[in-house]
PDB file of N, CA and C in Angstrom:
ATOM      1  N   ASN A 296     170.831 118.252 148.601  1.00 80.00           N
ATOM      2  CA  ASN A 296     169.927 117.787 149.176  1.00 80.00           C
ATOM      3  C   ASN A 296     170.168 118.452 150.838  1.00 80.00           C
ATOM      4  N   PRO A 297     169.291 118.613 151.657  1.00 89.00           N
ATOM      5  CA  PRO A 297     169.456 118.641 152.644  1.00 89.00           C
ATOM      6  C   PRO A 297     169.592 117.069 153.329  1.00 89.00           C
ATOM      7  N   VAL A 298     168.526 116.216 152.480  1.00 94.00           N
ATOM      8  CA  VAL A 298     168.375 114.819 153.313  1.00 94.00           C
ATOM      9  C   VAL A 298     169.162 113.635 152.841  1.00 94.00           C
ATOM     10  N   ASP A 299     170.461 114.250 151.848  1.00 93.00           N
ATOM     11  CA  ASP A 299     171.672 113.451 151.650  1.00 93.00           C
ATOM     12  C   ASP A 299     172.009 112.939 153.419  1.00 93.00           C
ATOM     13  N   ARG A 300     172.403 113.816 153.466  1.00 95.00           N
ATOM     14  CA  ARG A 300     173.348 113.066 154.451  1.00 95.00           C
ATOM     15  C   ARG A 300     173.016 111.723 155.965  1.00 95.00           C
ATOM     16  N   CYS A 301     171.428 111.808 155.965  1.00 96.00           N
ATOM     17  CA  CYS A 301     170.490 111.010 156.372  1.00 96.00           C
ATOM     18  C   CYS A 301     170.501 109.926 155.899  1.00 96.00           C
ATOM     19  N   ILE A 302     170.403 110.009 154.368  1.00 96.00           N
ATOM     20  CA  ILE A 302     170.595 108.501 154.037  1.00 96.00           C
ATOM     21  C   ILE A 302     172.005 108.099 154.134  1.00 96.00           C
ATOM     22  N   ASP A 303     172.802 109.533 153.114  1.00 96.00           N
ATOM     23  CA  ASP A 303     174.414 108.402 153.757  1.00 96.00           C
ATOM     24  C   ASP A 303     174.499 107.972 155.896  1.00 96.00           C
ATOM     25  N   ASP A 304     173.801 108.759 156.481  1.00 96.00           N
ATOM     26  CA  ASP A 304     174.570 107.873 157.710  1.00 96.00           C
ATOM     27  C   ASP A 304     173.256 106.525 158.090  1.00 96.00           C
ATOM     28  N   PHE A 305     172.028 106.329 157.245  1.00 95.00           N
ATOM     29  CA  PHE A 305     171.616 105.213 156.885  1.00 95.00           C
ATOM     30  C   PHE A 305     172.453 105.147 156.347  1.00 95.00           C
ATOM     31  N   LEU A 306     172.842 104.694 155.397  1.00 95.00           N
ATOM     32  CA  LEU A 306     173.495 102.974 154.439  1.00 95.00           C
ATOM     33  C   LEU A 306     174.187 103.298 156.015  1.00 95.00           C
ATOM     34  N   ILE A 307     175.266 103.939 156.101  1.00 96.00           N
ATOM     35  CA  ILE A 307     176.280 103.233 157.455  1.00 96.00           C
ATOM     36  C   ILE A 307     175.435 102.363 157.774  1.00 96.00           C
ATOM     37  N   CYS A 308     174.851 103.130 158.756  1.00 96.00           N
ATOM     38  CA  CYS A 308     174.139 102.150 160.141  1.00 96.00           C
ATOM     39  C   CYS A 308     174.251 100.742 159.506  1.00 96.00           C
ATOM     40  N   VAL A 309     173.643 101.020 158.462  1.00 96.00           N
ATOM     41  CA  VAL A 309     173.155  99.216 158.128  1.00 96.00           C
ATOM     42  C   VAL A 309     174.248  98.604 157.770  1.00 96.00           C
ATOM     43  N   ARG A 310     175.277  99.389 156.961  1.00 95.00           N
ATOM     44  CA  ARG A 310     176.659  98.165 156.829  1.00 95.00           C
ATOM     45  C   ARG A 310     177.117  97.820 157.563  1.00 95.00           C
ATOM     46  N   ASN A 311     176.772  98.913 158.954  1.00 97.00           N
ATOM     47  CA  ASN A 311     177.756  98.578 160.303  1.00 97.00           C
ATOM     48  C   ASN A 311     177.353  97.209 161.712  1.00 97.00           C
ATOM     49  N   ILE A 312     175.781  97.275 160.918  1.00 97.00           N
ATOM     50  CA  ILE A 312     174.713  95.920 161.611  1.00 97.00           C
ATOM     51  C   ILE A 312     175.080  94.825 160.285  1.00 97.00           C
ATOM     52  N   GLY A 313     176.074  95.171 159.872  1.00 97.00           N
ATOM     53  CA  GLY A 313     176.878  93.903 158.888  1.00 97.00           C
ATOM     54  C   GLY A 313     175.503  93.354 157.561  1.00 97.00           C
ATOM     55  N   ILE A 314     174.759  94.163 157.440  1.00 96.00           N
ATOM     56  CA  ILE A 314     173.621  94.344 155.640  1.00 96.00           C
ATOM     57  C   ILE A 314     175.006  95.087 154.767  1.00 96.00           C
ATOM     58  N   ASN A 315     174.976  93.825 153.662  1.00 95.00           N
ATOM     59  CA  ASN A 315     175.581  94.284 152.385  1.00 95.00           C
ATOM     60  C   ASN A 315     175.338  94.594 151.683  1.00 95.00           C
ATOM     61  N   ILE A 316     175.480  96.162 151.474  1.00 94.00           N
ATOM     62  CA  ILE A 316     174.456  96.306 149.793  1.00 94.00           C
ATOM     63  C   ILE A 316     175.274  97.055 148.642  1.00 94.00           C
ATOM     64  N   SER A 317     174.761  95.886 147.801  1.00 94.00           N
ATOM     65  CA  SER A 317     175.486  95.326 146.767  1.00 94.00           C
ATOM     66  C   SER A 317     175.717  96.806 146.123  1.00 94.00           C
ATOM     67  N   ARG A 318     174.074  97.314 145.594  1.00 94.00           N
ATOM     68  CA  ARG A 318     173.623  98.606 145.260  1.00 94.00           C
ATOM     69  C   ARG A 318     174.075  99.681 145.531  1.00 94.00           C
ATOM     70  N   PRO A 319     174.804 100.160 146.769  1.00 93.00           N
ATOM     71  CA  PRO A 319     174.370 101.429 146.920  1.00 93.00           C
ATOM     72  C   PRO A 319     174.504 103.031 146.565  1.00 93.00           C
ATOM     73  N   GLU A 320     174.212 102.720 145.363  1.00 91.00           N
ATOM     74  CA  GLU A 320     173.782 104.625 144.642  1.00 91.00           C
ATOM     75  C   GLU A 320     172.788 103.716 144.310  1.00 91.00           C
ATOM     76  N   LYS A 321     171.720 102.741 143.940  1.00 92.00           N
ATOM     77  CA  LYS A 321     170.774 102.343 143.797  1.00 92.00           C
ATOM     78  C   LYS A 321     169.790 102.656 145.333  1.00 92.00           C
ATOM     79  N   ALA A 322     171.193 101.702 146.091  1.00 95.00           N
ATOM     80  CA  ALA A 322     169.898 102.111 147.800  1.00 95.00           C
ATOM     81  C   ALA A 322     169.214 103.952 148.084  1.00 95.00           C
ATOM     82  N   LYS A 323     170.416 104.523 147.435  1.00 94.00           N
ATOM     83  CA  LYS A 323     170.466 105.806 147.980  1.00 94.00           C
ATOM     84  C   LYS A 323     169.583 106.558 147.312  1.00 94.00           C
ATOM     85  N   ALA A 324     168.946 106.325 145.724  1.00 94.00           N
ATOM     86  CA  ALA A 324     168.616 106.981 145.391  1.00 94.00           C
ATOM     87  C   ALA A 324     167.144 106.163 145.461  1.00 94.00           C
ATOM     88  N   HIS A 325     166.717 104.845 145.706  1.00 95.00           N
ATOM     89  CA  HIS A 325     165.921 104.890 146.567  1.00 95.00           C
ATOM     90  C   HIS A 325     165.349 105.315 147.980  1.00 95.00           C
ATOM     91  N   ALA A 326     166.147 105.665 148.675  1.00 96.00           N
ATOM     92  CA  ALA A 326     165.583 105.741 149.727  1.00 96.00           C
ATOM     93  C   ALA A 326     165.213 107.229 149.392  1.00 96.00           C
ATOM     94  N   PHE A 327     166.184 108.228 148.745  1.00 96.00           N
ATOM     95  CA  PHE A 327     165.843 109.983 148.588  1.00 96.00           C
ATOM     96  C   PHE A 327     164.600 109.613 148.154  1.00 96.00           C
ATOM     97  N   ILE A 328     164.028 108.756 147.142  1.00 96.00           N
ATOM     98  CA  ILE A 328     162.316 108.584 146.496  1.00 96.00           C
ATOM     99  C   ILE A 328     160.958 108.580 148.389  1.00 96.00           C
ATOM    100  N   ALA A 329     161.891 107.694 149.101  1.00 96.00           N
ATOM    101  CA  ALA A 329     161.050 107.309 150.290  1.00 96.00           C
ATOM    102  C   ALA A 329     161.217 109.300 150.801  1.00 96.00           C
ATOM    103  N   THR A 330     161.790 109.566 150.330  1.00 96.00           N
ATOM    104  CA  THR A 330     161.250 111.126 151.598  1.00 96.00           C
ATOM    105  C   THR A 330     160.422 112.204 150.727  1.00 96.00           C
ATOM    106  N   ASN A 331     159.987 111.645 149.990  1.00 95.00           N
ATOM    107  CA  ASN A 331     159.393 112.376 148.985  1.00 95.00           C
ATOM    108  C   ASN A 331     156.948 111.945 149.133  1.00 95.00           C
ATOM    109  N   SER A 332     156.719 112.878 148.218  1.00 93.00           N
ATOM    110  CA  SER A 332     155.101 112.538 148.822  1.00 93.00           C
ATOM    111  C   SER A 332     154.567 111.310 147.716  1.00 93.00           C
ATOM    112  N   LEU A 333     155.338 110.874 147.194  1.00 96.00           N
ATOM    113  CA  LEU A 333     155.104 109.721 146.615  1.00 96.00           C
ATOM    114  C   LEU A 333     156.464 108.651 146.666  1.00 96.00           C
ATOM    115  N   PRO A 334     156.558 108.313 147.450  1.00 96.00           N
ATOM    116  CA  PRO A 334     157.730 106.855 147.914  1.00 96.00           C
ATOM    117  C   PRO A 334     157.712 105.974 146.810  1.00 96.00           C
ATOM    118  N   ASN A 335     156.863 105.315 146.336  1.00 95.00           N
ATOM    119  CA  ASN A 335     157.261 104.151 145.799  1.00 95.00           C
ATOM    120  C   ASN A 335     157.528 104.394 144.329  1.00 95.00           C
ATOM    121  N   LEU A 336     157.945 105.251 144.699  1.00 95.00           N
ATOM    122  CA  LEU A 336     157.683 105.558 142.625  1.00 95.00           C
ATOM    123  C   LEU A 336     159.396 104.985 142.236  1.00 95.00           C
ATOM    124  N   ARG A 337     159.186 104.672 141.162  1.00 93.00           N
ATOM    125  CA  ARG A 337     160.905 103.575 140.722  1.00 93.00           C
ATOM    126  C   ARG A 337     161.557 104.862 139.878  1.00 93.00           C
ATOM    127  N   VAL A 338     163.368 104.689 139.828  1.00 89.00           N
ATOM    128  CA  VAL A 338     163.545 105.840 139.970  1.00 89.00           C
ATOM    129  C   VAL A 338     163.690 106.659 138.585  1.00 89.00           C
ATOM    130  N   GLY A 339     163.347 106.155 137.547  1.00 86.00           N
ATOM    131  CA  GLY A 339     162.709 106.429 135.670  1.00 86.00           C
ATOM    132  C   GLY A 339     161.265 107.742 136.814  1.00 86.00           C
ATOM    133  N   GLU A 340     160.554 106.968 136.845  1.00 91.00           N
ATOM    134  CA  GLU A 340     159.387 107.833 137.311  1.00 91.00           C
ATOM    135  C   GLU A 340     159.971 109.600 137.839  1.00 91.00           C
ATOM    136  N   ALA A 341     160.677 108.978 139.222  1.00 92.00           N
ATOM    137  CA  ALA A 341     160.476 110.261 139.752  1.00 92.00           C
ATOM    138  C   ALA A 341     161.303 111.168 139.314  1.00 92.00           C
ATOM    139  N   ALA A 342     162.277 110.495 138.162  1.00 87.00           N
ATOM    140  CA  ALA A 342     163.405 112.373 137.706  1.00 87.00           C
ATOM    141  C   ALA A 342     162.171 112.151 136.702  1.00 87.00           C
ATOM    142  N   GLN A 343     161.481 111.496 136.383  1.00 88.00           N
ATOM    143  CA  GLN A 343     159.697 112.252 135.363  1.00 88.00           C
ATOM    144  C   GLN A 343     159.586 113.533 136.352  1.00 88.00           C
ATOM    145  N   ARG A 344     158.918 112.691 137.616  1.00 92.00           N
ATOM    146  CA  ARG A 344     158.193 113.956 138.477  1.00 92.00           C
ATOM    147  C   ARG A 344     159.624 115.422 138.695  1.00 92.00           C
ATOM    148  N   SER A 345     160.336 115.146 138.700  1.00 89.00           N
ATOM    149  CA  SER A 345     161.202 116.333 138.893  1.00 89.00           C
ATOM    150  C   SER A 345     162.113 116.398 140.456  1.00 89.00           C
ATOM    151  N   TYR A 346     162.387 115.243 141.223  1.00 92.00           N
ATOM    152  CA  TYR A 346     162.868 114.758 142.654  1.00 92.00           C
ATOM    153  C   TYR A 346     164.435 114.674 141.924  1.00 92.00           C
ATOM    154  N   TRP A 347     165.360 115.011 140.847  1.00 89.00           N
ATOM    155  CA  TRP A 347     166.463 115.344 141.159  1.00 89.00           C
ATOM    156  C   TRP A 347     166.481 116.324 140.120  1.00 89.00           C
ATOM    157  N   ASP A 348     167.315 117.367 140.530  1.00 89.00           N
ATOM    158  CA  ASP A 348     167.571 118.855 139.083  1.00 89.00           C
ATOM    159  C   ASP A 348     168.419 118.678 138.099  1.00 89.00           C
ATOM    160  N   LEU A 349     167.889 117.475 137.353  1.00 86.00           N
ATOM    161  CA  LEU A 349     168.853 117.002 136.032  1.00 86.00           C
ATOM    162  C   LEU A 349     169.899 117.916 135.370  1.00 86.00           C
ATOM    163  N   GLN A 350     169.200 119.251 135.461  1.00 90.00           N
ATOM    164  CA  GLN A 350     170.135 120.375 135.344  1.00 90.00           C
ATOM    165  C   GLN A 350     171.113 120.551 135.796  1.00 90.00           C
ATOM    166  N   ARG A 351     172.046 119.754 137.044  1.00 90.00           N
ATOM    167  CA  ARG A 351     172.695 120.222 137.453  1.00 90.00           C
ATOM    168  C   ARG A 351     173.957 119.587 136.359  1.00 90.00           C
ATOM    169  N   ASP A 352     175.067 120.157 136.688  1.00 92.00           N
ATOM    170  CA  ASP A 352     176.198 119.958 136.369  1.00 92.00           C
ATOM    171  C   ASP A 352     176.408 117.935 136.772  1.00 92.00           C
ATOM    172  N   GLU A 353     176.154 117.812 137.437  1.00 89.00           N
ATOM    173  CA  GLU A 353     176.284 116.115 138.431  1.00 89.00           C
ATOM    174  C   GLU A 353     175.892 115.399 137.038  1.00 89.00           C
ATOM    175  N   PHE A 354     174.848 115.862 136.924  1.00 87.00           N
ATOM    176  CA  PHE A 354     174.094 114.830 135.892  1.00 87.00           C
ATOM    177  C   PHE A 354     173.877 114.883 134.128  1.00 87.00           C
ATOM    178  N   SER A 355     175.691 115.481 133.909  1.00 92.00           N
ATOM    179  CA  SER A 355     175.677 115.703 132.405  1.00 92.00           C
ATOM    180  C   SER A 355     175.961 114.604 131.708  1.00 92.00           C
ATOM    181  N   VAL A 356     176.265 113.828 132.188  1.00 91.00           N
ATOM    182  CA  VAL A 356     176.806 112.225 131.642  1.00 91.00           C
ATOM    183  C   VAL A 356     175.310 111.544 131.665  1.00 91.00           C
ATOM    184  N   VAL A 357     174.192 111.592 132.757  1.00 84.00           N
ATOM    185  CA  VAL A 357     172.795 111.161 132.261  1.00 84.00           C
ATOM    186  C   VAL A 357     172.064 111.878 131.643  1.00 84.00           C
ATOM    187  N   ARG A 358     172.231 112.814 131.154  1.00 83.00           N
ATOM    188  CA  ARG A 358     171.779 114.180 129.814  1.00 83.00           C
ATOM    189  C   ARG A 358     171.930 113.396 128.566  1.00 83.00           C
ATOM    190  N   GLU A 359     173.525 113.469 128.566  1.00 86.00           N
ATOM    191  CA  GLU A 359     174.765 113.221 127.065  1.00 86.00           C
ATOM    192  C   GLU A 359     173.317 111.484 127.019  1.00 86.00           C
ATOM    193  N   PHE A 360     173.325 111.102 127.896  1.00 85.00           N
ATOM    194  CA  PHE A 360     172.973 109.463 127.217  1.00 85.00           C
ATOM    195  C   PHE A 360     171.710 109.476 126.836  1.00 85.00           C
ATOM    196  N   VAL A 361     171.091 110.133 127.720  1.00 79.00           N
ATOM    197  CA  VAL A 361     169.540 110.266 127.059  1.00 79.00           C
ATOM    198  C   VAL A 361     169.046 110.616 125.783  1.00 79.00           C
ATOM    199  N   GLN A 362     170.207 112.336 125.696  1.00 81.00           N
ATOM    200  CA  GLN A 362     169.825 112.272 124.394  1.00 81.00           C
ATOM    201  C   GLN A 362     170.643 111.869 123.818  1.00 81.00           C
ATOM    202  N   SER A 363     171.161 111.206 123.797  1.00 87.00           N
ATOM    203  CA  SER A 363     172.166 110.014 122.845  1.00 87.00           C
ATOM    204  C   SER A 363     170.895 109.218 122.151  1.00 87.00           C
ATOM    205  N   LEU A 364     170.168 108.941 123.236  1.00 84.00           N
ATOM    206  CA  LEU A 364     169.308 107.691 123.103  1.00 84.00           C
ATOM    207  C   LEU A 364     168.190 108.477 122.149  1.00 84.00           C
ATOM    208  N   GLU A 365     167.529 109.646 121.967  1.00 71.00           N
ATOM    209  CA  GLU A 365     166.883 110.147 121.362  1.00 71.00           C
ATOM    210  C   GLU A 365     166.610 110.377 119.983  1.00 71.00           C
ATOM    211  N   LEU A 366     168.797 110.369 120.018  1.00 65.00           N
ATOM    212  CA  LEU A 366     168.838 110.933 118.798  1.00 65.00           C
ATOM    213  C   LEU A 366     168.082 109.262 117.563  1.00 65.00           C
ATOM    214  N   HIS A 367     168.246 108.580 118.324  1.00 59.00           N
ATOM    215  CA  HIS A 367     168.305 107.109 117.058  1.00 59.00           C
ATOM    216  C   HIS A 367     167.301 106.392 117.464  1.00 59.00           C
TER     217      HIS A 367
END
């Protein structure tokens, strides 16, 4: 996504001014959500609204985990 570089730059900037981000992956997800039409969604809600293309190879581990939950 084209906005990824902006988010990465933002997180670098925040670190450079001394703010410690304890969960950078979560911060990145929330920053990405903030760039969309409904910026106040939770990560799961954003996923349900297809903010991310969960069919991409990068999400295979997530898909497998969710599928394993559905089997129980």
